mmCIF file of C-alpha atoms in Angstrom:
data_model
loop_
_atom_site.group_PDB
_atom_site.id
_atom_site.type_symbol
_atom_site.label_atom_id
_atom_site.label_comp_id
_atom_site.label_asym_id
_atom_site.label_seq_id
_atom_site.Cartn_x
_atom_site.Cartn_y
_atom_site.Cartn_z
ATOM 1 C CA UNK B 26 -18.432 13.865 1.869
ATOM 2 C CA UNK B 27 -16.743 10.558 2.278
ATOM 3 C CA UNK B 28 -15.772 9.786 5.788
ATOM 4 C CA UNK B 29 -12.247 8.909 4.923
ATOM 5 C CA UNK B 30 -11.371 12.376 3.615
ATOM 6 C CA UNK B 31 -11.228 15.533 5.546
ATOM 7 C CA UNK B 32 -10.822 18.852 3.714
ATOM 8 C CA UNK B 33 -9.919 22.269 5.355
ATOM 9 C CA UNK B 34 -9.772 25.578 3.584
ATOM 10 C CA UNK B 35 -7.509 28.497 4.646
ATOM 11 C CA UNK B 36 -6.276 31.653 3.084
ATOM 12 C CA UNK B 37 -2.756 32.677 3.071
ATOM 13 C CA UNK B 38 -2.726 36.115 1.416
ATOM 14 C CA UNK B 39 -3.962 35.500 -2.190
ATOM 15 C CA UNK B 40 -3.200 31.825 -1.909
ATOM 16 C CA UNK B 41 -6.049 29.544 -0.986
ATOM 17 C CA UNK B 42 -4.833 26.206 0.681
ATOM 18 C CA UNK B 43 -6.962 23.221 0.444
ATOM 19 C CA UNK B 44 -5.618 20.750 3.298
ATOM 20 C CA UNK B 45 -6.455 17.155 2.624
ATOM 21 C CA UNK B 46 -6.324 14.479 5.129
ATOM 22 C CA UNK B 47 -7.020 10.811 4.658
ATOM 23 C CA UNK B 48 -7.314 8.571 1.434
ATOM 24 C CA UNK B 49 -8.220 9.880 -2.062
ATOM 25 C CA UNK B 50 -9.714 7.280 -4.237
ATOM 26 C CA UNK B 51 -12.801 6.664 -6.426
ATOM 27 C CA UNK B 52 -15.076 7.022 -3.234
ATOM 28 C CA UNK B 53 -13.653 10.193 -1.713
ATOM 29 C CA UNK B 54 -12.253 12.081 -4.852
ATOM 30 C CA UNK B 55 -15.620 13.627 -5.860
ATOM 31 C CA UNK B 56 -15.609 15.598 -2.636
ATOM 32 C CA UNK B 57 -12.144 17.183 -3.377
ATOM 33 C CA UNK B 58 -13.250 17.782 -6.796
ATOM 34 C CA UNK B 59 -16.342 19.677 -5.808
ATOM 35 C CA UNK B 60 -14.492 21.775 -3.234
ATOM 36 C CA UNK B 61 -11.779 22.879 -5.806
ATOM 37 C CA UNK B 62 -14.260 23.530 -8.307
ATOM 38 C CA UNK B 63 -16.306 25.798 -5.869
ATOM 39 C CA UNK B 64 -13.254 27.617 -5.014
ATOM 40 C CA UNK B 65 -12.463 28.285 -8.612
ATOM 41 C CA UNK B 66 -16.061 29.382 -9.329
ATOM 42 C CA UNK B 67 -15.955 31.708 -6.320
ATOM 43 C CA UNK B 68 -12.897 33.530 -7.764
ATOM 44 C CA UNK B 69 -10.100 31.896 -5.913
ATOM 45 C CA UNK B 70 -7.768 31.016 -8.733
ATOM 46 C CA UNK B 71 -4.445 30.582 -6.843
ATOM 47 C CA UNK B 72 -4.743 27.320 -5.001
ATOM 48 C CA UNK B 73 -2.320 25.030 -3.142
ATOM 49 C CA UNK B 74 -3.490 21.443 -2.131
ATOM 50 C CA UNK B 75 -1.747 20.506 0.898
ATOM 51 C CA UNK B 76 -1.193 16.743 0.635
ATOM 52 C CA UNK B 77 0.912 16.339 3.756
ATOM 53 C CA UNK B 78 -2.038 14.584 5.431
ATOM 54 C CA UNK B 79 -2.750 12.241 2.531
ATOM 55 C CA UNK B 80 -1.945 8.551 3.415
ATOM 56 C CA UNK B 81 -3.055 7.173 -0.019
ATOM 57 C CA UNK B 82 -3.940 8.600 -3.464
ATOM 58 C CA UNK B 83 -4.687 6.639 -6.708
ATOM 59 C CA UNK B 84 -5.280 7.840 -10.272
ATOM 60 C CA UNK B 85 -8.832 8.933 -9.471
ATOM 61 C CA UNK B 86 -7.165 11.580 -7.127
ATOM 62 C CA UNK B 87 -4.657 12.480 -9.854
ATOM 63 C CA UNK B 88 -7.599 13.141 -12.299
ATOM 64 C CA UNK B 89 -9.147 15.489 -9.799
ATOM 65 C CA UNK B 90 -5.935 17.402 -9.372
ATOM 66 C CA UNK B 91 -5.266 17.616 -13.191
ATOM 67 C CA UNK B 92 -8.970 18.821 -13.527
ATOM 68 C CA UNK B 93 -8.331 21.414 -10.908
ATOM 69 C CA UNK B 94 -5.120 22.657 -12.508
ATOM 70 C CA UNK B 95 -6.877 22.951 -15.662
ATOM 71 C CA UNK B 96 -9.606 25.091 -14.285
ATOM 72 C CA UNK B 97 -7.193 27.333 -12.351
ATOM 73 C CA UNK B 98 -5.147 27.943 -15.469
ATOM 74 C CA UNK B 99 -8.130 28.632 -17.572
ATOM 75 C CA UNK B 100 -8.977 31.335 -14.975
ATOM 76 C CA UNK B 101 -5.517 32.801 -15.033
ATOM 77 C CA UNK B 102 -4.430 31.157 -11.832
ATOM 78 C CA UNK B 103 -2.436 28.083 -10.702
ATOM 79 C CA UNK B 104 -2.783 24.925 -8.610
ATOM 80 C CA UNK B 105 0.310 23.771 -6.729
ATOM 81 C CA UNK B 106 0.929 20.754 -4.609
ATOM 82 C CA UNK B 107 2.359 20.889 -1.103
ATOM 83 C CA UNK B 108 4.208 18.304 0.974
ATOM 84 C CA UNK B 109 3.141 14.986 -0.623
ATOM 85 C CA UNK B 110 4.240 11.905 1.220
ATOM 86 C CA UNK B 111 6.448 9.110 -0.304
ATOM 87 C CA UNK B 112 3.382 7.042 -1.653
ATOM 88 C CA UNK B 113 1.913 10.034 -3.341
ATOM 89 C CA UNK B 114 5.319 11.240 -4.670
ATOM 90 C CA UNK B 115 5.704 7.748 -6.236
ATOM 91 C CA UNK B 116 2.389 7.896 -8.018
ATOM 92 C CA UNK B 117 3.236 11.342 -9.381
ATOM 93 C CA UNK B 118 6.673 10.303 -10.470
ATOM 94 C CA UNK B 119 5.303 7.076 -12.346
ATOM 95 C CA UNK B 120 2.729 9.061 -14.279
ATOM 96 C CA UNK B 121 5.168 11.944 -14.993
ATOM 97 C CA UNK B 122 2.810 14.398 -13.260
ATOM 98 C CA UNK B 123 5.667 15.498 -10.924
ATOM 99 C CA UNK B 124 6.796 17.509 -14.060
ATOM 100 C CA UNK B 125 3.292 18.963 -14.613
ATOM 101 C CA UNK B 126 2.586 20.293 -11.044
ATOM 102 C CA UNK B 127 4.601 22.688 -9.030
ATOM 103 C CA UNK B 128 5.488 20.895 -5.812
ATOM 104 C CA UNK B 129 6.546 22.655 -2.678
ATOM 105 C CA UNK B 130 7.662 21.373 0.703
ATOM 106 C CA UNK B 131 5.577 23.844 2.689
ATOM 107 C CA UNK B 132 2.526 26.094 2.478
ATOM 108 C CA UNK B 133 5.042 28.997 3.113
ATOM 109 C CA UNK B 134 7.149 28.082 0.125
ATOM 110 C CA UNK B 135 4.072 27.779 -1.921
ATOM 111 C CA UNK B 136 2.720 31.120 -0.796
ATOM 112 C CA UNK B 137 6.076 32.941 -1.643
ATOM 113 C CA UNK B 138 6.439 31.305 -5.139
ATOM 114 C CA UNK P 28 9.851 -31.323 -2.443
ATOM 115 C CA UNK P 29 6.827 -30.001 -0.488
ATOM 116 C CA UNK P 30 4.594 -27.361 -1.968
ATOM 117 C CA UNK P 31 1.833 -25.269 -0.269
ATOM 118 C CA UNK P 32 -1.138 -23.732 -2.047
ATOM 119 C CA UNK P 33 -3.939 -21.630 -0.534
ATOM 120 C CA UNK P 34 -6.718 -19.506 -2.128
ATOM 121 C CA UNK P 35 -8.437 -16.370 -0.737
ATOM 122 C CA UNK P 36 -11.533 -14.625 -2.126
ATOM 123 C CA UNK P 37 -13.094 -11.309 -1.298
ATOM 124 C CA UNK P 38 -16.481 -10.438 -2.746
ATOM 125 C CA UNK P 39 -17.740 -6.891 -2.120
ATOM 126 C CA UNK P 40 -20.839 -4.849 -3.396
ATOM 127 C CA UNK P 41 -19.973 -2.765 -6.616
ATOM 128 C CA UNK P 42 -19.650 0.455 -4.554
ATOM 129 C CA UNK P 43 -16.678 2.837 -4.417
ATOM 130 C CA UNK P 44 -16.886 2.782 -0.659
ATOM 131 C CA UNK P 45 -15.654 -0.671 -0.429
ATOM 132 C CA UNK P 46 -12.491 -0.186 -2.450
ATOM 133 C CA UNK P 47 -10.587 0.661 0.750
ATOM 134 C CA UNK P 48 -11.791 -2.653 2.071
ATOM 135 C CA UNK P 49 -10.224 -4.433 -0.907
ATOM 136 C CA UNK P 50 -7.051 -2.539 -0.239
ATOM 137 C CA UNK P 51 -6.967 -3.665 3.404
ATOM 138 C CA UNK P 52 -7.646 -7.291 2.433
ATOM 139 C CA UNK P 53 -4.756 -7.270 0.048
ATOM 140 C CA UNK P 54 -2.367 -5.644 2.382
ATOM 141 C CA UNK P 55 -3.266 -8.069 5.252
ATOM 142 C CA UNK P 56 -2.544 -10.964 3.034
ATOM 143 C CA UNK P 57 0.714 -9.471 1.839
ATOM 144 C CA UNK P 58 1.880 -8.816 5.409
ATOM 145 C CA UNK P 59 0.666 -12.348 6.492
ATOM 146 C CA UNK P 60 3.049 -13.756 3.712
ATOM 147 C CA UNK P 61 5.870 -11.413 4.955
ATOM 148 C CA UNK P 62 6.086 -9.212 1.857
ATOM 149 C CA UNK P 63 8.262 -6.045 2.496
ATOM 150 C CA UNK P 64 6.601 -2.642 3.126
ATOM 151 C CA UNK P 65 7.400 -1.152 -0.233
ATOM 152 C CA UNK P 66 5.775 -4.151 -1.865
ATOM 153 C CA UNK P 67 2.802 -3.743 0.293
ATOM 154 C CA UNK P 68 2.450 0.047 -0.690
ATOM 155 C CA UNK P 69 2.745 -0.977 -4.333
ATOM 156 C CA UNK P 70 -0.054 -3.571 -3.799
ATOM 157 C CA UNK P 71 -2.205 -1.148 -2.182
ATOM 158 C CA UNK P 72 -2.212 1.190 -5.144
ATOM 159 C CA UNK P 73 -2.459 -1.664 -7.777
ATOM 160 C CA UNK P 74 -5.584 -3.083 -6.019
ATOM 161 C CA UNK P 75 -7.215 0.361 -5.759
ATOM 162 C CA UNK P 76 -6.561 0.873 -9.447
ATOM 163 C CA UNK P 77 -7.908 -2.567 -10.484
ATOM 164 C CA UNK P 78 -11.037 -2.019 -8.363
ATOM 165 C CA UNK P 79 -11.519 1.250 -9.856
ATOM 166 C CA UNK P 80 -11.348 -0.167 -13.322
ATOM 167 C CA UNK P 81 -13.816 -2.920 -12.259
ATOM 168 C CA UNK P 82 -16.255 -0.299 -11.341
ATOM 169 C CA UNK P 83 -15.829 1.602 -14.417
ATOM 170 C CA UNK P 84 -17.366 -1.459 -16.303
ATOM 171 C CA UNK P 85 -20.621 -3.350 -16.113
ATOM 172 C CA UNK P 86 -19.835 -6.138 -13.607
ATOM 173 C CA UNK P 87 -21.374 -9.558 -14.473
ATOM 174 C CA UNK P 88 -22.775 -10.066 -10.865
ATOM 175 C CA UNK P 89 -23.047 -6.555 -9.331
ATOM 176 C CA UNK P 90 -19.961 -7.183 -7.143
ATOM 177 C CA UNK P 91 -16.325 -6.733 -6.944
ATOM 178 C CA UNK P 92 -14.380 -9.984 -6.882
ATOM 179 C CA UNK P 93 -10.794 -10.248 -5.725
ATOM 180 C CA UNK P 94 -9.090 -13.741 -5.772
ATOM 181 C CA UNK P 95 -5.548 -14.391 -4.347
ATOM 182 C CA UNK P 96 -3.789 -17.583 -4.867
ATOM 183 C CA UNK P 97 -0.695 -18.147 -2.577
ATOM 184 C CA UNK P 98 1.764 -20.795 -3.900
ATOM 185 C CA UNK P 99 5.160 -21.435 -2.327
ATOM 186 C CA UNK P 100 5.609 -17.768 -1.099
ATOM 187 C CA UNK P 101 4.279 -16.238 -4.453
ATOM 188 C CA UNK P 102 0.985 -14.411 -4.473
ATOM 189 C CA UNK P 103 -1.148 -14.076 -7.556
ATOM 190 C CA UNK P 104 -3.919 -11.505 -7.535
ATOM 191 C CA UNK P 105 -6.941 -11.372 -9.784
ATOM 192 C CA UNK P 106 -9.615 -8.633 -9.793
ATOM 193 C CA UNK P 107 -12.635 -9.529 -12.002
ATOM 194 C CA UNK P 108 -12.969 -6.560 -14.488
ATOM 195 C CA UNK P 109 -16.409 -7.157 -15.956
ATOM 196 C CA UNK P 110 -17.152 -5.958 -19.430
ATOM 197 C CA UNK P 111 -15.084 -2.758 -19.941
ATOM 198 C CA UNK P 112 -17.082 -1.877 -23.008
ATOM 199 C CA UNK P 113 -20.304 -1.592 -20.986
ATOM 200 C CA UNK P 114 -21.500 1.447 -18.950
ATOM 201 C CA UNK P 115 -20.621 1.956 -15.357
ATOM 202 C CA UNK P 116 -23.070 0.708 -12.747
ATOM 203 C CA UNK P 117 -21.921 3.027 -9.994
ATOM 204 C CA UNK P 118 -23.886 6.154 -9.090
ATOM 205 C CA UNK P 119 -20.745 7.997 -8.405
ATOM 206 C CA UNK P 120 -20.187 10.874 -10.954
ATOM 207 C CA UNK P 121 -17.438 10.195 -13.415
ATOM 208 C CA UNK P 122 -15.981 13.521 -14.424
ATOM 209 C CA UNK P 123 -13.971 13.659 -17.651
ATOM 210 C CA UNK P 124 -10.666 13.950 -15.786
ATOM 211 C CA UNK P 125 -11.441 10.997 -13.676
ATOM 212 C CA UNK P 126 -12.137 9.195 -16.891
ATOM 213 C CA UNK P 127 -8.908 10.270 -18.088
ATOM 214 C CA UNK P 128 -7.383 8.957 -14.943
ATOM 215 C CA UNK P 129 -8.966 5.527 -15.541
ATOM 216 C CA UNK P 130 -6.542 5.301 -18.516
ATOM 217 C CA UNK P 131 -3.697 5.851 -16.130
ATOM 218 C CA UNK P 132 -4.923 2.955 -13.952
ATOM 219 C CA UNK P 133 -3.409 0.155 -16.082
ATOM 220 C CA UNK P 134 -0.315 2.253 -16.795
ATOM 221 C CA UNK P 135 0.230 2.539 -12.951
ATOM 222 C CA UNK P 136 -0.437 -1.329 -12.265
ATOM 223 C CA UNK P 137 1.949 -2.484 -15.115
ATOM 224 C CA UNK P 138 4.642 0.045 -13.892
ATOM 225 C CA UNK P 139 4.452 -1.524 -10.404
ATOM 226 C CA UNK P 140 3.895 -5.236 -11.447
ATOM 227 C CA UNK P 141 5.455 -5.979 -14.801
ATOM 228 C CA UNK P 142 3.646 -9.236 -15.264
ATOM 229 C CA UNK P 143 0.294 -7.480 -14.906
ATOM 230 C CA UNK P 144 -2.260 -8.385 -17.671
ATOM 231 C CA UNK P 145 -5.845 -8.501 -18.525
ATOM 232 C CA UNK P 146 -6.684 -12.116 -18.862
ATOM 233 C CA UNK P 147 -9.606 -14.540 -18.619
ATOM 234 C CA UNK P 148 -10.037 -16.592 -15.461
ATOM 235 C CA UNK P 149 -11.153 -20.249 -15.067
ATOM 236 C CA UNK P 150 -14.788 -19.042 -15.303
ATOM 237 C CA UNK P 151 -14.256 -17.251 -18.512
ATOM 238 C CA UNK P 152 -14.412 -13.757 -16.852
ATOM 239 C CA UNK P 153 -11.963 -10.954 -17.750
ATOM 240 C CA UNK P 154 -9.601 -10.289 -14.806
ATOM 241 C CA UNK P 155 -6.619 -8.132 -14.212
ATOM 242 C CA UNK P 156 -3.962 -10.429 -12.914
ATOM 243 C CA UNK P 157 -0.434 -9.711 -11.362
ATOM 244 C CA UNK P 158 1.821 -11.466 -8.994
ATOM 245 C CA UNK P 159 4.230 -10.795 -6.280
ATOM 246 C CA UNK P 160 7.130 -11.221 -5.731
#
């Protein structure tokens, strides 16, 4: 996995949280894509991607999140975003994806939704 | 009236691992020329998107090339784009959703910098060009 991206997986009831730290770009995004795909393949279809540790994300990262959302929905689940910082919020807003993803302030909020 | 003009060039291998280096280079220049932090953040994203587009195409020389011209406080950025019709040279897998995201790249850049355009540089190479402020 790319050194500028750290992923951590935790379970909160039936919600699987993927905590992402670092920068998500063309170099690091494949690692995130692979991890989310593995989770869906293993039957975890309710996923929250915690972006509070993401300092930077470009459209490659957005593509991975869209792909993850599609996979989860096809499996009858969901993929939500948690705690994106201002630069990521701006990218989501410009692309209109802030209307596509459920965005929560905290993992607890995502878990109870 | 006195005018000042400087040029800066960064040439990197056509490897996604170096996109972050291009971002740092552009940010350092913007801060050197005292651009505000919001502009620096926008520039970071635009450079990353432009380099991603460059890597999605066959580069003419196997490298990413970033040129910056500073003229009286205005910075003009050019990222060489290569032939966007040719296959990618990178070994990095390009999943379909990432390919879709590549279509968002230009949309993002033009949203951040309204003068962004795909043009031809002095050497006849296609470049993505935009300026700040």
